[in-house]
């Protein structure tokens, strides 16, 4: 959680030259509110270089945009059980200082959303925050399952951090618990664009149009309708 939070700060709160933020705002037309809600960040990762030195493989550092897969502790446990591993959680034990900070940030975002909706009355606000606290007790804190990092200059250079971790859906933590429909897109930028334009819950597949690991299927069972938002090309339509 601390690493993902540091990446977010590096993208959205860094006053130095920030090519990643410029790209996201000017090329992808995403605003900082959407980027912060989805937890998008910026980091430097090393990738194999095409220029080999002394016959061995050399590496070069690349500025990357990061996309976290965030899910509830109870969902992590279910995934681990599916692959024969063990993951137990207790709310009081797992709610670290970083978790508490993230929960407070989430609550602050929700409070700001409420303030913008003038039609929302006090009773509805109280019910909303009561439901949020109940979810925290029943499903546990949000946990960063993995972080997907993609080079700003070469989209073929990407990495899942940590290696060998579980699977998730980018944007899952933004989906309201009472949502009955969901938009699933091919890529991360598509998911954020859908949400920004329509306000509808939107997530992206872990690794492109052909990537829907069985581990994430239980997360989708509660939805009455799922809309697939794929690119209008061969791989997208096959997906």
mmCIF file of C-alpha atoms in Angstrom:
data_model
loop_
_atom_site.group_PDB
_atom_site.id
_atom_site.type_symbol
_atom_site.label_atom_id
_atom_site.label_comp_id
_atom_site.label_asym_id
_atom_site.label_seq_id
_atom_site.Cartn_x
_atom_site.Cartn_y
_atom_site.Cartn_z
ATOM 1 C CA UNK A 1 0.000 0.000 0.000
ATOM 2 C CA UNK A 2 2.830 2.398 0.819
ATOM 3 C CA UNK A 3 4.483 1.784 -2.548
ATOM 4 C CA UNK A 4 1.259 2.423 -4.486
ATOM 5 C CA UNK A 5 0.625 5.592 -2.462
ATOM 6 C CA UNK A 6 4.150 6.828 -3.207
ATOM 7 C CA UNK A 7 3.579 6.286 -6.932
ATOM 8 C CA UNK A 8 0.336 8.300 -6.800
ATOM 9 C CA UNK A 9 2.125 11.174 -5.060
ATOM 10 C CA UNK A 10 4.929 11.021 -7.607
ATOM 11 C CA UNK A 11 2.417 11.445 -10.427
ATOM 12 C CA UNK A 12 -0.103 13.921 -9.049
ATOM 13 C CA UNK A 13 1.793 15.942 -6.454
ATOM 14 C CA UNK A 14 5.264 16.202 -7.987
ATOM 15 C CA UNK A 15 5.986 19.765 -9.110
ATOM 16 C CA UNK A 16 8.989 18.815 -11.247
ATOM 17 C CA UNK A 17 8.875 17.911 -14.944
ATOM 18 C CA UNK A 18 6.182 15.294 -15.270
ATOM 19 C CA UNK A 19 5.893 13.781 -18.741
ATOM 20 C CA UNK A 20 3.512 11.073 -17.512
ATOM 21 C CA UNK A 21 0.971 13.544 -16.141
ATOM 22 C CA UNK A 22 1.242 15.668 -19.282
ATOM 23 C CA UNK A 23 0.519 12.571 -21.385
ATOM 24 C CA UNK A 24 -2.460 11.493 -19.299
ATOM 25 C CA UNK A 25 -4.053 14.946 -19.281
ATOM 26 C CA UNK A 26 -3.243 16.197 -22.789
ATOM 27 C CA UNK A 27 -3.204 12.964 -24.809
ATOM 28 C CA UNK A 28 -5.604 10.741 -22.896
ATOM 29 C CA UNK A 29 -7.844 13.641 -21.751
ATOM 30 C CA UNK A 30 -8.088 12.294 -18.215
ATOM 31 C CA UNK A 31 -8.488 14.717 -15.331
ATOM 32 C CA UNK A 32 -6.619 14.497 -12.032
ATOM 33 C CA UNK A 33 -9.793 13.624 -10.133
ATOM 34 C CA UNK A 34 -10.232 10.455 -12.208
ATOM 35 C CA UNK A 35 -6.527 9.589 -11.975
ATOM 36 C CA UNK A 36 -6.560 9.936 -8.190
ATOM 37 C CA UNK A 37 -9.770 7.930 -7.833
ATOM 38 C CA UNK A 38 -8.249 5.043 -9.797
ATOM 39 C CA UNK A 39 -4.908 5.293 -7.980
ATOM 40 C CA UNK A 40 -2.782 5.861 -11.099
ATOM 41 C CA UNK A 41 0.867 6.613 -10.351
ATOM 42 C CA UNK A 42 4.318 7.125 -11.789
ATOM 43 C CA UNK A 43 7.489 5.125 -11.143
ATOM 44 C CA UNK A 44 10.786 4.100 -12.712
ATOM 45 C CA UNK A 45 11.325 0.452 -13.655
ATOM 46 C CA UNK A 46 14.200 -1.301 -15.429
ATOM 47 C CA UNK A 47 13.712 -3.267 -18.638
ATOM 48 C CA UNK A 48 16.106 -5.275 -20.848
ATOM 49 C CA UNK A 49 17.825 -3.028 -23.351
ATOM 50 C CA UNK A 50 18.200 -3.711 -27.054
ATOM 51 C CA UNK A 51 21.807 -2.562 -26.753
ATOM 52 C CA UNK A 52 23.804 -5.440 -25.286
ATOM 53 C CA UNK A 53 27.144 -4.833 -23.609
ATOM 54 C CA UNK A 54 29.869 -7.469 -23.611
ATOM 55 C CA UNK A 55 27.509 -10.149 -24.876
ATOM 56 C CA UNK A 56 25.294 -9.948 -21.806
ATOM 57 C CA UNK A 57 21.905 -8.402 -21.210
ATOM 58 C CA UNK A 58 21.889 -4.787 -20.113
ATOM 59 C CA UNK A 59 19.021 -2.889 -18.573
ATOM 60 C CA UNK A 60 17.716 0.618 -18.951
ATOM 61 C CA UNK A 61 15.476 2.642 -16.648
ATOM 62 C CA UNK A 62 12.153 3.811 -18.034
ATOM 63 C CA UNK A 63 9.540 6.178 -16.669
ATOM 64 C CA UNK A 64 6.345 4.174 -16.229
ATOM 65 C CA UNK A 65 2.688 4.812 -15.504
ATOM 66 C CA UNK A 66 1.432 2.469 -12.788
ATOM 67 C CA UNK A 67 -2.003 0.876 -12.446
ATOM 68 C CA UNK A 68 -2.781 -0.825 -9.101
ATOM 69 C CA UNK A 69 -5.061 -3.826 -8.688
ATOM 70 C CA UNK A 70 -6.829 -3.091 -5.411
ATOM 71 C CA UNK A 71 -9.276 -5.470 -3.762
ATOM 72 C CA UNK A 72 -10.695 -6.338 -0.358
ATOM 73 C CA UNK A 73 -8.756 -8.601 2.009
ATOM 74 C CA UNK A 74 -11.615 -11.125 1.911
ATOM 75 C CA UNK A 75 -11.342 -11.274 -1.903
ATOM 76 C CA UNK A 76 -7.599 -11.882 -1.668
ATOM 77 C CA UNK A 77 -8.338 -14.758 0.725
ATOM 78 C CA UNK A 78 -10.856 -16.285 -1.703
ATOM 79 C CA UNK A 79 -8.342 -16.128 -4.558
ATOM 80 C CA UNK A 80 -5.607 -17.709 -2.481
ATOM 81 C CA UNK A 81 -7.934 -20.510 -1.434
ATOM 82 C CA UNK A 82 -8.733 -21.187 -5.101
ATOM 83 C CA UNK A 83 -5.083 -21.812 -5.873
ATOM 84 C CA UNK A 84 -4.537 -23.942 -2.781
ATOM 85 C CA UNK A 85 -2.742 -21.298 -0.747
ATOM 86 C CA UNK A 86 -3.618 -19.911 2.669
ATOM 87 C CA UNK A 87 -4.418 -16.293 3.440
ATOM 88 C CA UNK A 88 -6.216 -15.356 6.626
ATOM 89 C CA UNK A 89 -7.194 -11.926 7.772
ATOM 90 C CA UNK A 90 -8.496 -10.263 10.845
ATOM 91 C CA UNK A 91 -9.737 -6.714 10.562
ATOM 92 C CA UNK A 92 -7.891 -5.422 13.610
ATOM 93 C CA UNK A 93 -4.672 -7.207 12.678
ATOM 94 C CA UNK A 94 -4.578 -6.217 9.014
ATOM 95 C CA UNK A 95 -5.680 -2.593 9.299
ATOM 96 C CA UNK A 96 -2.200 -1.045 9.269
ATOM 97 C CA UNK A 97 -1.428 2.653 9.470
ATOM 98 C CA UNK A 98 -1.252 2.750 5.669
ATOM 99 C CA UNK A 99 -4.648 1.049 5.433
ATOM 100 C CA UNK A 100 -6.139 3.526 7.872
ATOM 101 C CA UNK A 101 -4.712 6.415 5.852
ATOM 102 C CA UNK A 102 -6.151 5.007 2.622
ATOM 103 C CA UNK A 103 -9.550 4.445 4.257
ATOM 104 C CA UNK A 104 -9.541 8.058 5.463
ATOM 105 C CA UNK A 105 -8.687 9.272 1.957
ATOM 106 C CA UNK A 106 -11.505 7.135 0.537
ATOM 107 C CA UNK A 107 -13.898 8.575 3.082
ATOM 108 C CA UNK A 108 -12.762 12.113 2.218
ATOM 109 C CA UNK A 109 -13.419 11.489 -1.492
ATOM 110 C CA UNK A 110 -16.884 10.139 -0.663
ATOM 111 C CA UNK A 111 -17.613 13.178 1.512
ATOM 112 C CA UNK A 112 -16.593 15.513 -1.322
ATOM 113 C CA UNK A 113 -18.838 13.604 -3.723
ATOM 114 C CA UNK A 114 -21.746 14.025 -1.320
ATOM 115 C CA UNK A 115 -21.146 17.760 -1.024
ATOM 116 C CA UNK A 116 -21.285 18.123 -4.803
ATOM 117 C CA UNK A 117 -24.680 16.412 -4.956
ATOM 118 C CA UNK A 118 -26.946 19.012 -3.405
ATOM 119 C CA UNK A 119 -29.970 16.707 -3.618
ATOM 120 C CA UNK A 120 -28.458 14.260 -1.116
ATOM 121 C CA UNK A 121 -30.040 14.717 2.333
ATOM 122 C CA UNK A 122 -28.538 14.079 5.763
ATOM 123 C CA UNK A 123 -30.266 10.723 6.194
ATOM 124 C CA UNK A 124 -28.800 9.376 2.962
ATOM 125 C CA UNK A 125 -25.320 10.582 3.939
ATOM 126 C CA UNK A 126 -25.506 8.825 7.304
ATOM 127 C CA UNK A 127 -26.682 5.589 5.668
ATOM 128 C CA UNK A 128 -23.878 5.748 3.127
ATOM 129 C CA UNK A 129 -21.085 6.062 5.657
ATOM 130 C CA UNK A 130 -22.687 3.437 7.909
ATOM 131 C CA UNK A 131 -22.666 1.006 4.966
ATOM 132 C CA UNK A 132 -19.012 1.833 4.292
ATOM 133 C CA UNK A 133 -18.023 0.996 7.873
ATOM 134 C CA UNK A 134 -19.998 -2.258 7.709
ATOM 135 C CA UNK A 135 -18.167 -3.289 4.525
ATOM 136 C CA UNK A 136 -14.862 -2.603 6.211
ATOM 137 C CA UNK A 137 -15.754 -4.916 9.077
ATOM 138 C CA UNK A 138 -17.158 -7.693 6.869
ATOM 139 C CA UNK A 139 -14.797 -7.657 3.877
ATOM 140 C CA UNK A 140 -11.659 -6.147 5.349
ATOM 141 C CA UNK A 141 -9.476 -3.253 4.227
ATOM 142 C CA UNK A 142 -8.447 -2.572 0.663
ATOM 143 C CA UNK A 143 -5.232 -4.378 -0.285
ATOM 144 C CA UNK A 144 -3.023 -3.689 -3.303
ATOM 145 C CA UNK A 145 -2.838 -7.097 -4.966
ATOM 146 C CA UNK A 146 -0.292 -6.114 -7.625
ATOM 147 C CA UNK A 147 0.845 -3.080 -9.573
ATOM 148 C CA UNK A 148 1.008 -3.067 -13.356
ATOM 149 C CA UNK A 149 3.702 -0.749 -14.695
ATOM 150 C CA UNK A 150 3.901 0.279 -18.361
ATOM 151 C CA UNK A 151 6.640 2.326 -19.984
ATOM 152 C CA UNK A 152 5.532 5.786 -21.070
ATOM 153 C CA UNK A 153 7.449 5.540 -24.349
ATOM 154 C CA UNK A 154 7.025 1.851 -25.244
ATOM 155 C CA UNK A 155 3.816 0.080 -24.248
ATOM 156 C CA UNK A 156 5.386 -3.326 -24.952
ATOM 157 C CA UNK A 157 7.603 -2.755 -21.930
ATOM 158 C CA UNK A 158 5.462 -3.582 -18.942
ATOM 159 C CA UNK A 159 5.791 -5.415 -15.649
ATOM 160 C CA UNK A 160 3.597 -6.903 -12.945
ATOM 161 C CA UNK A 161 4.885 -6.108 -9.484
ATOM 162 C CA UNK A 162 5.412 -8.331 -7.556
ATOM 163 C CA UNK A 163 6.117 -11.230 -9.942
ATOM 164 C CA UNK A 164 4.012 -14.319 -9.380
ATOM 165 C CA UNK A 165 1.294 -12.525 -7.446
ATOM 166 C CA UNK A 166 -2.445 -12.944 -7.805
ATOM 167 C CA UNK A 167 -4.831 -11.401 -10.306
ATOM 168 C CA UNK A 168 -7.088 -8.398 -10.062
ATOM 169 C CA UNK A 169 -9.047 -5.864 -12.070
ATOM 170 C CA UNK A 170 -7.808 -2.308 -12.412
ATOM 171 C CA UNK A 171 -10.414 0.040 -10.962
ATOM 172 C CA UNK A 172 -12.156 -2.612 -8.865
ATOM 173 C CA UNK A 173 -11.919 -0.477 -5.735
ATOM 174 C CA UNK A 174 -13.945 2.281 -7.436
ATOM 175 C CA UNK A 175 -16.999 0.048 -8.018
ATOM 176 C CA UNK A 176 -19.822 0.700 -5.500
ATOM 177 C CA UNK A 177 -20.731 -2.376 -3.478
ATOM 178 C CA UNK A 178 -24.381 -2.050 -4.487
ATOM 179 C CA UNK A 179 -23.646 -1.752 -8.230
ATOM 180 C CA UNK A 180 -25.703 -4.133 -10.383
ATOM 181 C CA UNK A 181 -23.930 -3.497 -13.684
ATOM 182 C CA UNK A 182 -20.300 -3.154 -14.699
ATOM 183 C CA UNK A 183 -18.337 -2.068 -17.764
ATOM 184 C CA UNK A 184 -15.235 -4.164 -18.499
ATOM 185 C CA UNK A 185 -12.786 -2.589 -20.922
ATOM 186 C CA UNK A 186 -9.750 -3.851 -22.755
ATOM 187 C CA UNK A 187 -7.323 -1.346 -21.279
ATOM 188 C CA UNK A 188 -6.807 0.887 -18.275
ATOM 189 C CA UNK A 189 -7.234 4.159 -20.164
ATOM 190 C CA UNK A 190 -10.543 2.934 -21.583
ATOM 191 C CA UNK A 191 -11.892 2.145 -18.114
ATOM 192 C CA UNK A 192 -11.043 5.593 -16.801
ATOM 193 C CA UNK A 193 -12.444 7.273 -19.907
ATOM 194 C CA UNK A 194 -15.744 5.386 -19.574
ATOM 195 C CA UNK A 195 -16.085 6.351 -15.927
ATOM 196 C CA UNK A 196 -15.115 9.969 -16.554
ATOM 197 C CA UNK A 197 -17.586 10.345 -19.432
ATOM 198 C CA UNK A 198 -20.538 8.376 -18.057
ATOM 199 C CA UNK A 199 -20.062 7.935 -14.301
ATOM 200 C CA UNK A 200 -20.695 4.211 -14.740
ATOM 201 C CA UNK A 201 -18.526 1.710 -12.814
ATOM 202 C CA UNK A 202 -15.727 0.583 -15.118
ATOM 203 C CA UNK A 203 -12.746 -1.741 -14.731
ATOM 204 C CA UNK A 204 -10.191 -3.116 -17.148
ATOM 205 C CA UNK A 205 -8.947 -6.613 -17.867
ATOM 206 C CA UNK A 206 -5.602 -7.505 -16.261
ATOM 207 C CA UNK A 207 -3.595 -7.909 -19.448
ATOM 208 C CA UNK A 208 -5.524 -7.073 -22.584
ATOM 209 C CA UNK A 209 -8.553 -8.446 -24.402
ATOM 210 C CA UNK A 210 -7.586 -12.122 -24.037
ATOM 211 C CA UNK A 211 -6.938 -11.914 -20.309
ATOM 212 C CA UNK A 212 -9.716 -12.973 -17.934
ATOM 213 C CA UNK A 213 -8.148 -15.238 -15.282
ATOM 214 C CA UNK A 214 -10.496 -17.635 -13.545
ATOM 215 C CA UNK A 215 -9.400 -16.160 -10.209
ATOM 216 C CA UNK A 216 -11.361 -12.961 -10.856
ATOM 217 C CA UNK A 217 -14.588 -14.647 -11.995
ATOM 218 C CA UNK A 218 -16.078 -14.893 -8.468
ATOM 219 C CA UNK A 219 -15.767 -11.114 -8.196
ATOM 220 C CA UNK A 220 -18.113 -10.707 -11.167
ATOM 221 C CA UNK A 221 -20.875 -13.089 -10.101
ATOM 222 C CA UNK A 222 -22.939 -10.458 -8.269
ATOM 223 C CA UNK A 223 -23.582 -8.283 -11.348
ATOM 224 C CA UNK A 224 -26.832 -8.538 -13.279
ATOM 225 C CA UNK A 225 -25.333 -6.990 -16.414
ATOM 226 C CA UNK A 226 -21.758 -6.807 -17.663
ATOM 227 C CA UNK A 227 -20.880 -4.679 -20.679
ATOM 228 C CA UNK A 228 -17.734 -5.587 -22.644
ATOM 229 C CA UNK A 229 -16.063 -2.472 -24.062
ATOM 230 C CA UNK A 230 -13.385 -3.730 -26.466
ATOM 231 C CA UNK A 231 -11.360 -2.138 -29.253
ATOM 232 C CA UNK A 232 -12.818 -2.301 -32.747
ATOM 233 C CA UNK A 233 -10.004 -4.437 -34.119
ATOM 234 C CA UNK A 234 -9.351 -8.136 -34.623
ATOM 235 C CA UNK A 235 -8.056 -9.002 -31.138
ATOM 236 C CA UNK A 236 -10.664 -6.792 -29.485
ATOM 237 C CA UNK A 237 -13.579 -8.410 -31.297
ATOM 238 C CA UNK A 238 -12.188 -11.894 -30.675
ATOM 239 C CA UNK A 239 -11.983 -11.049 -26.986
#
